Short mmCIF file of C-alpha atoms and ligand atoms in Angstrom, two decimals:
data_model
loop_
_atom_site.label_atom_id
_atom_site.label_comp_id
_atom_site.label_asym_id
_atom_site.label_seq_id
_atom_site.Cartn_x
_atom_site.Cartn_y
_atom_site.Cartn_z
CA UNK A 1 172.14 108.82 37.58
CA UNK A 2 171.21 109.52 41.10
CA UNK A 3 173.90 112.06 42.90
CA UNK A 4 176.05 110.32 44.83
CA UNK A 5 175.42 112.32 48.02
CA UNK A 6 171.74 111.57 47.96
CA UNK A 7 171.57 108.25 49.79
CA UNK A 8 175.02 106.67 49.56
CA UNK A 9 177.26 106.85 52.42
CA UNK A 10 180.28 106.42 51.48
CA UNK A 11 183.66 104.73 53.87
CA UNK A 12 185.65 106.71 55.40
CA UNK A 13 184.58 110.37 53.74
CA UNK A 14 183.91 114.09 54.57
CA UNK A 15 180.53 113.65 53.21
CA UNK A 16 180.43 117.75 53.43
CA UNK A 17 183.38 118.12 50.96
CA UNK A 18 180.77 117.13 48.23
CA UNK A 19 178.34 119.84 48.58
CA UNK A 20 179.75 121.56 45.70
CA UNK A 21 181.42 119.16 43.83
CA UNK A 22 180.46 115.75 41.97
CA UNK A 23 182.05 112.77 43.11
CA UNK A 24 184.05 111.25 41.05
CA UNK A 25 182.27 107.95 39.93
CA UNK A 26 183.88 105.21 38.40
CA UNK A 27 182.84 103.50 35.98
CA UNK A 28 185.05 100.91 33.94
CA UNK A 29 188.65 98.92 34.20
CA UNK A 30 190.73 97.83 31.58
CA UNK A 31 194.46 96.75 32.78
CA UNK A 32 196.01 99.33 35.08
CA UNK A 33 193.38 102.01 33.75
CA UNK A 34 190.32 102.94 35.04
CA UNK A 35 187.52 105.38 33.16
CA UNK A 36 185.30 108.02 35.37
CA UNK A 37 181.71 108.32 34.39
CA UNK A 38 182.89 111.76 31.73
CA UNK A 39 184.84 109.22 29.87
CA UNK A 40 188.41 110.56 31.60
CA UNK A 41 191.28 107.78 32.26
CA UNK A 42 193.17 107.57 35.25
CA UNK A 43 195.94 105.13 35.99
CA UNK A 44 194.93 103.18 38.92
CA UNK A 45 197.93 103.68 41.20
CA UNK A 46 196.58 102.08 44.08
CA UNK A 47 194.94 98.91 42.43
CA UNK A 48 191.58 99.79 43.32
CA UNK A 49 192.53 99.67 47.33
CA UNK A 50 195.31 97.41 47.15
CA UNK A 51 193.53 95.26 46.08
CA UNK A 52 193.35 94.65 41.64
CA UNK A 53 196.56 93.06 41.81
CA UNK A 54 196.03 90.92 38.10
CA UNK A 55 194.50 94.09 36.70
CA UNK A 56 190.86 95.55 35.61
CA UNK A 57 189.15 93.86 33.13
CA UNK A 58 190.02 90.25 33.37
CA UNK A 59 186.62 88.55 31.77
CA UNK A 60 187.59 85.02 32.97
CA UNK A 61 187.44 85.66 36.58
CA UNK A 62 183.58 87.10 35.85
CA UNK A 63 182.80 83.90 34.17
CA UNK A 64 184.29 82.06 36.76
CA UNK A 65 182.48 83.68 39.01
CA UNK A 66 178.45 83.20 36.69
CA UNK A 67 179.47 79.74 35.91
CA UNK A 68 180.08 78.96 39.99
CA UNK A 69 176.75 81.13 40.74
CA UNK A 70 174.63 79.27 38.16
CA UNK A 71 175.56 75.95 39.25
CA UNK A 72 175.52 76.69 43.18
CA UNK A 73 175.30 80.37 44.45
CA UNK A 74 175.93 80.03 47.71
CA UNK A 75 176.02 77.30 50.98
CA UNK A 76 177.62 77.83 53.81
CA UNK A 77 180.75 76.37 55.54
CA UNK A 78 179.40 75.39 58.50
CA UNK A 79 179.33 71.98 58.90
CA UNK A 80 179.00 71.71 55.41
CA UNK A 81 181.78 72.41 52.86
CA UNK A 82 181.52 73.31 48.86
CA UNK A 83 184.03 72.40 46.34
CA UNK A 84 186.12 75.63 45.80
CA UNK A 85 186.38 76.21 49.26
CA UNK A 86 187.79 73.10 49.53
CA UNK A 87 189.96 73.42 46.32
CA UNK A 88 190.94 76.92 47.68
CA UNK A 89 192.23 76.13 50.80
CA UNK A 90 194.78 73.56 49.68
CA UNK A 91 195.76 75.70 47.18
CA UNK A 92 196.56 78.32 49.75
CA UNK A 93 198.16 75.58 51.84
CA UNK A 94 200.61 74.88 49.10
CA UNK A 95 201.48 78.17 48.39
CA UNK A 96 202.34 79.10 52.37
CA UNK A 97 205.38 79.04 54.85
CA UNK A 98 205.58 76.06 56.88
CA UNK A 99 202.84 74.44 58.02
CA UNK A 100 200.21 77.16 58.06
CA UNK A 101 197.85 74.64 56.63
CA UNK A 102 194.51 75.45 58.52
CA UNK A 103 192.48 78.15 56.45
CA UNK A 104 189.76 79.93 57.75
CA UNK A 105 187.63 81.81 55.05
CA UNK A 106 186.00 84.91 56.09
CA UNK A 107 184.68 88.29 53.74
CA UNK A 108 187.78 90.74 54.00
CA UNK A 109 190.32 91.81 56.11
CA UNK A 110 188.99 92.79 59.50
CA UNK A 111 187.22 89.72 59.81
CA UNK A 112 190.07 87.84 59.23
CA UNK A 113 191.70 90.29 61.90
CA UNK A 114 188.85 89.82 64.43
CA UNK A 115 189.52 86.09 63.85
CA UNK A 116 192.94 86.00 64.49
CA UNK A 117 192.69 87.51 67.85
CA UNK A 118 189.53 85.45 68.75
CA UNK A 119 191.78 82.29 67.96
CA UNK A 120 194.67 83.26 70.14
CA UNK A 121 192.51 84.13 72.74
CA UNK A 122 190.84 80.68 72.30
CA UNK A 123 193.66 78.56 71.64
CA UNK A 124 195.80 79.85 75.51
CA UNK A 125 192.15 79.22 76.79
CA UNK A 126 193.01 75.45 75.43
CA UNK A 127 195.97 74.78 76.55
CA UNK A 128 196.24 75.79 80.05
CA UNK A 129 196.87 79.69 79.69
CA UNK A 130 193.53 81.76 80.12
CA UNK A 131 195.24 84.81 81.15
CA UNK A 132 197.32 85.47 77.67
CA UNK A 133 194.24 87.58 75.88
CA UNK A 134 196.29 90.84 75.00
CA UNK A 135 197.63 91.82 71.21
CA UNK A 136 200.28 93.98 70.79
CA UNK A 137 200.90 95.92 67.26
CA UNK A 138 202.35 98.59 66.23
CA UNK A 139 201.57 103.14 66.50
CA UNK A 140 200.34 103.98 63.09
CA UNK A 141 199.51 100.87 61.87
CA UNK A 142 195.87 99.67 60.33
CA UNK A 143 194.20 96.56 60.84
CA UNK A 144 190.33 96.86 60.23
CA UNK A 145 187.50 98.44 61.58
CA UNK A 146 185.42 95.92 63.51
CA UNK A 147 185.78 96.79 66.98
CA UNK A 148 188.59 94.32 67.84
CA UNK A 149 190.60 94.77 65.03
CA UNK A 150 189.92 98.56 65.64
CA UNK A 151 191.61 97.97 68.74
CA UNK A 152 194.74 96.53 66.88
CA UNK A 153 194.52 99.41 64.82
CA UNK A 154 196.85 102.08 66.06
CA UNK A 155 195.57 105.39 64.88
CA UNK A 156 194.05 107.54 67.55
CA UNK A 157 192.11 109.43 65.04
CA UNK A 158 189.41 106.99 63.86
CA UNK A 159 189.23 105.20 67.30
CA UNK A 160 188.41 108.24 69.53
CA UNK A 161 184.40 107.95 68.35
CA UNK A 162 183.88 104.52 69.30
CA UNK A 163 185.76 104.00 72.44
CA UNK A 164 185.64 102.27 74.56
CA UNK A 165 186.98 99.91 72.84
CA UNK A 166 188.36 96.04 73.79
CA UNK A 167 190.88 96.15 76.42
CA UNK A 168 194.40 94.91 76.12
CA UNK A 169 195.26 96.23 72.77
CA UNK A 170 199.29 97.39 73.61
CA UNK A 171 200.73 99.82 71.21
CA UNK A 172 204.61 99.61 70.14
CA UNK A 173 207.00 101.95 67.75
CA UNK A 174 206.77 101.08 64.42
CA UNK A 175 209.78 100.65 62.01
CA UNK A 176 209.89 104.13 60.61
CA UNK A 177 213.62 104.61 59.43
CA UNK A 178 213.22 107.92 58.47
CA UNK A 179 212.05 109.46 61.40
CA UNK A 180 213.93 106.97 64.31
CA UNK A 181 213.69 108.01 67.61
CA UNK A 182 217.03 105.74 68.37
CA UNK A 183 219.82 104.69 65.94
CA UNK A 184 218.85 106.74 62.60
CA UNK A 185 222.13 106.07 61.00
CA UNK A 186 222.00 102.38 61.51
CA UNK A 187 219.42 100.25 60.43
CA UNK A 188 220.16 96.90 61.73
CA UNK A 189 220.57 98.56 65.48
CA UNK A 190 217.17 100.09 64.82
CA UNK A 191 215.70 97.00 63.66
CA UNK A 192 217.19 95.25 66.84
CA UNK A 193 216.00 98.09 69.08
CA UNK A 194 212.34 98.08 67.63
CA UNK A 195 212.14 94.36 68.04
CA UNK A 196 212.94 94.49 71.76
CA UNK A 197 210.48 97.17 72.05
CA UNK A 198 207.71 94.17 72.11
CA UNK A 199 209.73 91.93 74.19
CA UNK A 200 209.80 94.99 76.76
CA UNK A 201 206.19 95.55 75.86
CA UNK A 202 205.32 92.07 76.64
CA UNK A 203 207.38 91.90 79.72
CA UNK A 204 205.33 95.55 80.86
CA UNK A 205 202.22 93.61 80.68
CA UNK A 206 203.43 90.19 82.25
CA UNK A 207 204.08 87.59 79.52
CA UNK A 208 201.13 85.26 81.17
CA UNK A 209 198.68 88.12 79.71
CA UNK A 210 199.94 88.16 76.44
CA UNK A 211 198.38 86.31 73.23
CA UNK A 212 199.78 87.79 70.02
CA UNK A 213 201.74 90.64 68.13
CA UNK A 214 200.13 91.83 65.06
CA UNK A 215 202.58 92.75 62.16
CA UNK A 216 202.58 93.89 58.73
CA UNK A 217 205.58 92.50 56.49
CA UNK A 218 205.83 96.53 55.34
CA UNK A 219 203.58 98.35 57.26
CA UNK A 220 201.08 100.39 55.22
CA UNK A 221 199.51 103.06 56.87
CA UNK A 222 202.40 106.18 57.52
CA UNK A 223 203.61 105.11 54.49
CA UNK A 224 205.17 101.93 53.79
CA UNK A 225 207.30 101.03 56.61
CA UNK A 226 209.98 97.71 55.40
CA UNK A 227 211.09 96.01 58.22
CA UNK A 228 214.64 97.06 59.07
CA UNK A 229 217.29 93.69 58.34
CA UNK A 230 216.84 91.52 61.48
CA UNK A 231 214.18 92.93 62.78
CA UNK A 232 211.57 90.08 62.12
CA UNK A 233 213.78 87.02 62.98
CA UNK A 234 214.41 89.55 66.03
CA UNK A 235 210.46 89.30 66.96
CA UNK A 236 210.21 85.72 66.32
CA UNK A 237 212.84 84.78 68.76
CA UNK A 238 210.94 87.33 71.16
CA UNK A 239 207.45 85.47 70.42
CA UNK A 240 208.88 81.67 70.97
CA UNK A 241 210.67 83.08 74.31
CA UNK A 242 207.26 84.29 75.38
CA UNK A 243 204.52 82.32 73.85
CA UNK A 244 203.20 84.72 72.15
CA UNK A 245 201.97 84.13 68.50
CA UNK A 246 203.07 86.10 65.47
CA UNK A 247 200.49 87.59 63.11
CA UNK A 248 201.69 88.65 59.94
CA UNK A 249 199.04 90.68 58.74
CA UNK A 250 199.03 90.13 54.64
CA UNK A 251 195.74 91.66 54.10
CA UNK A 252 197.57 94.17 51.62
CA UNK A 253 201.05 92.00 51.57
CA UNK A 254 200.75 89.04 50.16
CA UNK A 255 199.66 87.46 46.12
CA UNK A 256 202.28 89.03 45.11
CA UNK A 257 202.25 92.42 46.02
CA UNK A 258 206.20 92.12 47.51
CA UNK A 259 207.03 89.73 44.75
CA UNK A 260 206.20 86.50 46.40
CA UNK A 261 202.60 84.61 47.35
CA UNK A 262 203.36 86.01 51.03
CA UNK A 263 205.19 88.97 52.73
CA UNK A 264 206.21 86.45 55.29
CA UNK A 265 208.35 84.50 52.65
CA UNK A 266 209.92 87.59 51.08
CA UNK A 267 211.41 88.51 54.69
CA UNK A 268 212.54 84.92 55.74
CA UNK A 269 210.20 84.40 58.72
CA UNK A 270 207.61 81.85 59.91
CA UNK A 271 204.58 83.57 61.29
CA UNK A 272 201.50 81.59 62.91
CA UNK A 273 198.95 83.17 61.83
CA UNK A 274 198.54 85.13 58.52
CA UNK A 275 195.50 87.85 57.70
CA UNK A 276 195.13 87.74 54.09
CA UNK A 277 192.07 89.17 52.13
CA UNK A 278 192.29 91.84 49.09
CA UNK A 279 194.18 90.73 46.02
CA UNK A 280 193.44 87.06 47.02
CA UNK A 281 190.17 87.26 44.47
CA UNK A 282 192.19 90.93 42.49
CA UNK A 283 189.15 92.28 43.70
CA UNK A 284 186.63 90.47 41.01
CA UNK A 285 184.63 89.21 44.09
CA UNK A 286 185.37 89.72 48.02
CA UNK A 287 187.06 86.89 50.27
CA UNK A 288 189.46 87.10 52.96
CA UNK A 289 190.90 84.49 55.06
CA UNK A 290 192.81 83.44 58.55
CA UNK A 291 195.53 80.88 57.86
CA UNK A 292 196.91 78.95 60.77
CA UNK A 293 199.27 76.88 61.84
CA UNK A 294 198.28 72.86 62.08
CA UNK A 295 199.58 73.26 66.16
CA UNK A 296 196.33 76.05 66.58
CA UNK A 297 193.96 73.94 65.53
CA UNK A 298 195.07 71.08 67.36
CA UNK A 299 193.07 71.95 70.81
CA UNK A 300 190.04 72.42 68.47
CA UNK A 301 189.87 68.91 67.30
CA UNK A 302 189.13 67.31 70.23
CA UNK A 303 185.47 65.05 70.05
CA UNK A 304 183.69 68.18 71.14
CA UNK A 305 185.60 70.71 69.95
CA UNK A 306 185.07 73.26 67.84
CA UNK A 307 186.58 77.09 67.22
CA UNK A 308 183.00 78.95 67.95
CA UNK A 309 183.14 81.48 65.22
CA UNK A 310 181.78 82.80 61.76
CA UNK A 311 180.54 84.40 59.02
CA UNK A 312 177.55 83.57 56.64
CA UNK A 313 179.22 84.51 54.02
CA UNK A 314 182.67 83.67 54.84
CA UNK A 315 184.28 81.32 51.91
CA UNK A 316 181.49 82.58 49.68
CA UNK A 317 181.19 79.89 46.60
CA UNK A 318 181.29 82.53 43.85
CA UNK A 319 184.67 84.21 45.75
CA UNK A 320 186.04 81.09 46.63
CA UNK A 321 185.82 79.82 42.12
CA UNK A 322 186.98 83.79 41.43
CA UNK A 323 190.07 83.58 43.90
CA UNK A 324 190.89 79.65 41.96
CA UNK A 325 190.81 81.17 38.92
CA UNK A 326 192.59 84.26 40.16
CA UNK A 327 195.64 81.98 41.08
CA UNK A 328 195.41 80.77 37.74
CA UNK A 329 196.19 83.93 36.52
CA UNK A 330 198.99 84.34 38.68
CA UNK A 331 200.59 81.07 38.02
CA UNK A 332 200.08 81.45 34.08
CA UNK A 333 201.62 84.67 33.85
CA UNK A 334 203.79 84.73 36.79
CA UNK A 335 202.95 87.98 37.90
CA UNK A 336 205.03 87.10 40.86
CA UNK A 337 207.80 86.94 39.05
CA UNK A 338 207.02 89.82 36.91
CA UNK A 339 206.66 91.93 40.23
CA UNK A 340 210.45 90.62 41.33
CA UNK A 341 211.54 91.26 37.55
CA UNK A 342 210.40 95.06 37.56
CA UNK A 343 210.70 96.40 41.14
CA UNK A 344 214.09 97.34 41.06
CA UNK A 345 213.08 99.65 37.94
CA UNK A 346 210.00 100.54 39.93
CA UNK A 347 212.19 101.84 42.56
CA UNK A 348 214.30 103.76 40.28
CA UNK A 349 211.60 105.49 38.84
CA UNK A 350 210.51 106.48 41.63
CA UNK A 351 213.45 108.07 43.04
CA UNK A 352 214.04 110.31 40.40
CA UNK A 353 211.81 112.31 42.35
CA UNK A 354 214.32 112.98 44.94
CA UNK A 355 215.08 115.84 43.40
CA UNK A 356 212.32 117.81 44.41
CA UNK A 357 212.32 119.62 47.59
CA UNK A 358 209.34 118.27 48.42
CA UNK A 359 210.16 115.09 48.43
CA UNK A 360 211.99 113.47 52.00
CA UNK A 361 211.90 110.13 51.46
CA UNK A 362 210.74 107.27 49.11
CA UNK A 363 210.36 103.66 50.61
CA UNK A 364 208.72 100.41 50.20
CA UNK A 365 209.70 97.03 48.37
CA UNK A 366 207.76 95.14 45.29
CA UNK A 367 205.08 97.26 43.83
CA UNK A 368 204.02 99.10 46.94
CA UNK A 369 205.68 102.28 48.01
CA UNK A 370 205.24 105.40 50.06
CA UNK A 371 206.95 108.81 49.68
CA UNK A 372 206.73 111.33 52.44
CA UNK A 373 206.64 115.23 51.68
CA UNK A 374 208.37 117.37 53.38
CA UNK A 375 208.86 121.09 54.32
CA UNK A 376 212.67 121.11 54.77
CA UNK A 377 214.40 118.20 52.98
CA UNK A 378 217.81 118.78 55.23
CA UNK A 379 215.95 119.14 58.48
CA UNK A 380 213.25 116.83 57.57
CA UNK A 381 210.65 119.27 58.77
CA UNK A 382 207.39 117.87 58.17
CA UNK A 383 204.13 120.37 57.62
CA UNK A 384 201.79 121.85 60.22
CA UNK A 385 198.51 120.60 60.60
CA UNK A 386 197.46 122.83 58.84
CA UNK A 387 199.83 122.76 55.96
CA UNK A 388 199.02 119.02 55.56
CA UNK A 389 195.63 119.84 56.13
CA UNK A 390 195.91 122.74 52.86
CA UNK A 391 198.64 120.38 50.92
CA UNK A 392 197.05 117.28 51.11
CA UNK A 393 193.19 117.17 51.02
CA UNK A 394 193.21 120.74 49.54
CA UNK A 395 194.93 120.16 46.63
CA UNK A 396 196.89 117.00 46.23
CA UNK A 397 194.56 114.55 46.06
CA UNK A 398 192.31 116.50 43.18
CA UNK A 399 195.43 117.56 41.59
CA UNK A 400 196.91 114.13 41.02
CA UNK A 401 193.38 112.72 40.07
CA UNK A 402 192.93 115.58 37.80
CA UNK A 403 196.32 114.99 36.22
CA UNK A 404 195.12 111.25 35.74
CA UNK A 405 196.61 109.26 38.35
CA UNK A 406 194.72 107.83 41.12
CA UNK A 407 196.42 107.16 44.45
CA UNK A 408 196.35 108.02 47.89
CA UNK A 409 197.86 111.24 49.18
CA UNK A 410 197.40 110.08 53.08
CA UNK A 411 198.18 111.85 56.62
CA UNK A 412 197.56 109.11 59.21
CA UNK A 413 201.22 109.55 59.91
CA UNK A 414 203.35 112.19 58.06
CA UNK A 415 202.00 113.32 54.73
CA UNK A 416 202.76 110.40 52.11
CA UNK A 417 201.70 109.51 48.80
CA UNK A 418 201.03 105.79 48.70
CA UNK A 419 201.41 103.66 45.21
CA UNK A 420 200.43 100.57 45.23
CA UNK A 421 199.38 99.73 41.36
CA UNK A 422 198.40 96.49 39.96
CA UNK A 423 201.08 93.68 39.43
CA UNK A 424 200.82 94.02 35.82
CA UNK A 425 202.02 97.37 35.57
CA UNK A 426 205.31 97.55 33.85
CA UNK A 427 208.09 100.51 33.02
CA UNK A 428 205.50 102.77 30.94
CA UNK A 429 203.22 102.71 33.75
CA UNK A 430 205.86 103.33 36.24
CA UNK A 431 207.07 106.49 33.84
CA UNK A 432 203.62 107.76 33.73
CA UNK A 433 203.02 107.80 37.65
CA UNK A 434 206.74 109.58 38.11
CA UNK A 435 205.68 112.51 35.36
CA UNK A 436 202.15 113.32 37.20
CA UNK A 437 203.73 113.56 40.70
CA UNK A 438 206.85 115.35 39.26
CA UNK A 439 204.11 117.97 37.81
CA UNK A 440 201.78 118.12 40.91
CA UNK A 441 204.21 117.74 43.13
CA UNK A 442 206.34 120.43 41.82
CA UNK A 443 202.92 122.90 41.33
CA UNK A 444 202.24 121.79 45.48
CA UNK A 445 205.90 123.20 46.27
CA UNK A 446 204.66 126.68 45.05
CA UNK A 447 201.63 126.98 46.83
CA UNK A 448 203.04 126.21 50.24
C1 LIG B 501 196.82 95.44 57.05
C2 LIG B 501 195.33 95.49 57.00
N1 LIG B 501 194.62 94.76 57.85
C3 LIG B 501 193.27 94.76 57.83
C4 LIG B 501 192.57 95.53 56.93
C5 LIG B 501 191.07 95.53 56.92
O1 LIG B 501 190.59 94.90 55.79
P1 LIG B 501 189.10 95.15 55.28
O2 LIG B 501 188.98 96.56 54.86
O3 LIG B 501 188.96 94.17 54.15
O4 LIG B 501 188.19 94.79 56.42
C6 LIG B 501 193.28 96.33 56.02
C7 LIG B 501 192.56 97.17 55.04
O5 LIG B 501 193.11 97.97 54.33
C8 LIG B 501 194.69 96.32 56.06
O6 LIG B 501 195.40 97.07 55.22
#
């Protein structure tokens, strides 16, 4: 085989850190296992990239997907439709809060993103409010890498190279517990007082400018952030008062990663929008979508109208009969249920790491979890840059995959390990993850 280096670029890499080193290439799935090309196992803690949620090595969503390419490989959906598609989207329909019934099919997550935004923009434009164009979201957070989504995205470090980017992208505190600015010993105040945040936000920029607020159900990126009780009925009152339309960004929550088919639904609120993409197909074929609300597409189905956007491949045939089948899976085995069944002993597991000094805090809710590393457990020092710098890429990351456990040791925020493994995994899996980290994490502690 080819080195990897050669002529592949890979996402989001320090090409250089390969000089001397192979890159790990894998090469086969089998349940919540993956193999490396030497034959090694790991345990996939992170379901591929949030995204394997039924598991590696499910042979009926590859037939599904031949059988749709042999009898039609691909047309597109504009103007014309295709059976799955079809099939697909009332499935999804079914399966969502309220009447998000409107289902726009795109390849992944940032276009779904990108659509979002180009949908609120377009829908004010509709309805007598050009002005409202801006998005608000949260510090920290991660919504895609197109160049609007980008501009969602709030993490200075990978948006520094391409600015400038689109205008009227408003940044607001996330719903870090752990490390709360105001009202750290009471979570329901903090909720409260991070809510109002984007109603002060949104009065800031004059409520006639503003389109949308861009959420995850637990954001992701500075490690799994649950929303504090209250704090999304909290943000839908401030979104009706306004106008402004809630985006619950599912790309990584929903099918089932918080034990249910939508993040939304698991926290008891009714969003407009919903960014979905990932675990919608397990990752056997890619597909993301935009689901909206029947009252959005309204303005667009006037005699001439139309929402001017797409993607060739957007609703793809062969992802479209993968993510049916997919659903099939889910529905025959319940994995939703199974995730609701076995968090609580997820959870547990987990948090018999607390008593390493290492570790500050673990959080999250279903199968997806983040625990932050720290210098001084009392204090809740975090590291220098450089310690994170030396901790984290120099030796966690290898160490853990080493040890046979593949996850994400991540520094976007403070220094987290991020679990996320596929909705099949069950107490022998969650043992295994628990031992590595308790190893690596305890050999980290002694090289600080
Ligand atoms: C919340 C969220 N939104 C959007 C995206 C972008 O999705 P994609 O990488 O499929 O474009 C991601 C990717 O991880 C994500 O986690």
């Amino acid at each position: 085989m080819a080195n990897a280096t050669d002529h592949l670029w890979m996402h989001f890499t320090r090409m250089a850190s390969y000089s001397a080193g192979e890159v790990p290439t894998i090469v086969r799935g089998e349940g919540a296992y993956v193999w490396d090309a030497q034959g090694r196992r790991y345990l996939d803690g992170l379901a591929g990239l949030f995204v394997v949620n039924a598991g590696h090595g499910r042979t009926e969503l590859a037939e599904a997907a031949a059988k749709q390419a042999s009898e039609l490989a691909y047309f597109p959906l504009w103007s014309y439709a295709h059976p799955k598609a079809i099939e697909l989207a009332e499935r999804i329909a079914a399966l969502t809060p309220g009447d998000l019934n409107r289902i726009f099919f795109t390849t992944g997550g940032s276009e779904a993103v990108e659509a979002a935004w180009k949908l609120a923009r377009a829908y004010f434009k509709r309805t007598g409010k050009p002005n409202k164009y801006k998005v608000i979201s949260r510090y920290i957070a991660y919504h895609g890498t197109s160049m609007g989504a980008l501009s969602i995205t709030g993490l200075p470090g990978i948006k520094s190279d391409f600015e400038p980017l689109v205008p009227g992208a408003i940044k607001v505190p996330n719903t870090n517990f752990y490390r709360a600015p105001e009202h750290g010993d009471d979570p329901e105040a903090f909720g409260r007082w991070a809510a109002d945040e984007i109603g002060r936000a949104i009065e800031r920029e004059g409520p006639d400018t503003v389109a949308a607020v861009f959420l995850e159900p637990v954001q992701n990126s500075g490690g799994c952030f649950p929303p504090p009780p209250g704090y999304f009925e909290r943000v839908r009152e401030i979104c009706d008062a306004y106008d402004v339309l809630l985006v619950s960004d599912e790309v990584i929550c929903s099918w089932g990663r918080l034990g249910e088919y939508f993040g939304a639904v698991r926290y008891g609120y009714q969003p407009d929008i919903i960014t979905t993409a990932k675990g919608i197909t397990s990752g056997y074929a890619p597909l993301g979508a935009m689901i909206a609300s029947d009252r959005l597409m309204e303005p667009f189905l006037t005699e001439t109208g139309m929402f001017a956007h797409g993607v060739t491949f957007g609703g793809h045939p062969v992802s479209c009969a993968v993510a049916l089948a997919n659903l099939e899976v889910f529905a025959r085995e319940d994995l939703v249920g199974h995730v609701r069944a076995n968090e609580d002993a997820f959870r547990a597991t987990l948090e018999k790491l607390y008593d390493l000094p290492i570790v500050g805090d673990v959080r999250g809710d279903g199968y997806f979890y983040g625990i932050e590393l720290v210098k001084d457990k009392t204090t809740r020092e975090t590291f220098t840059e450089a310690e994170s710098e030396r901790l984290l890429r120099g030796f966690l990351s290898t160490a853990l995959f080493q040890a046979g456990l593949y996850c994400r040791a991540d520094d976007r925020g403070d220094p987290v390990i991020q679990l996320a493994p596929p909705l099949i995994a069950e107490q022998q899996h969650f043992d295994e993850i628990e031992q590595i980290l308790r190893t690596v994490l305890t050999e980290a502690w002694t090289k600080l």
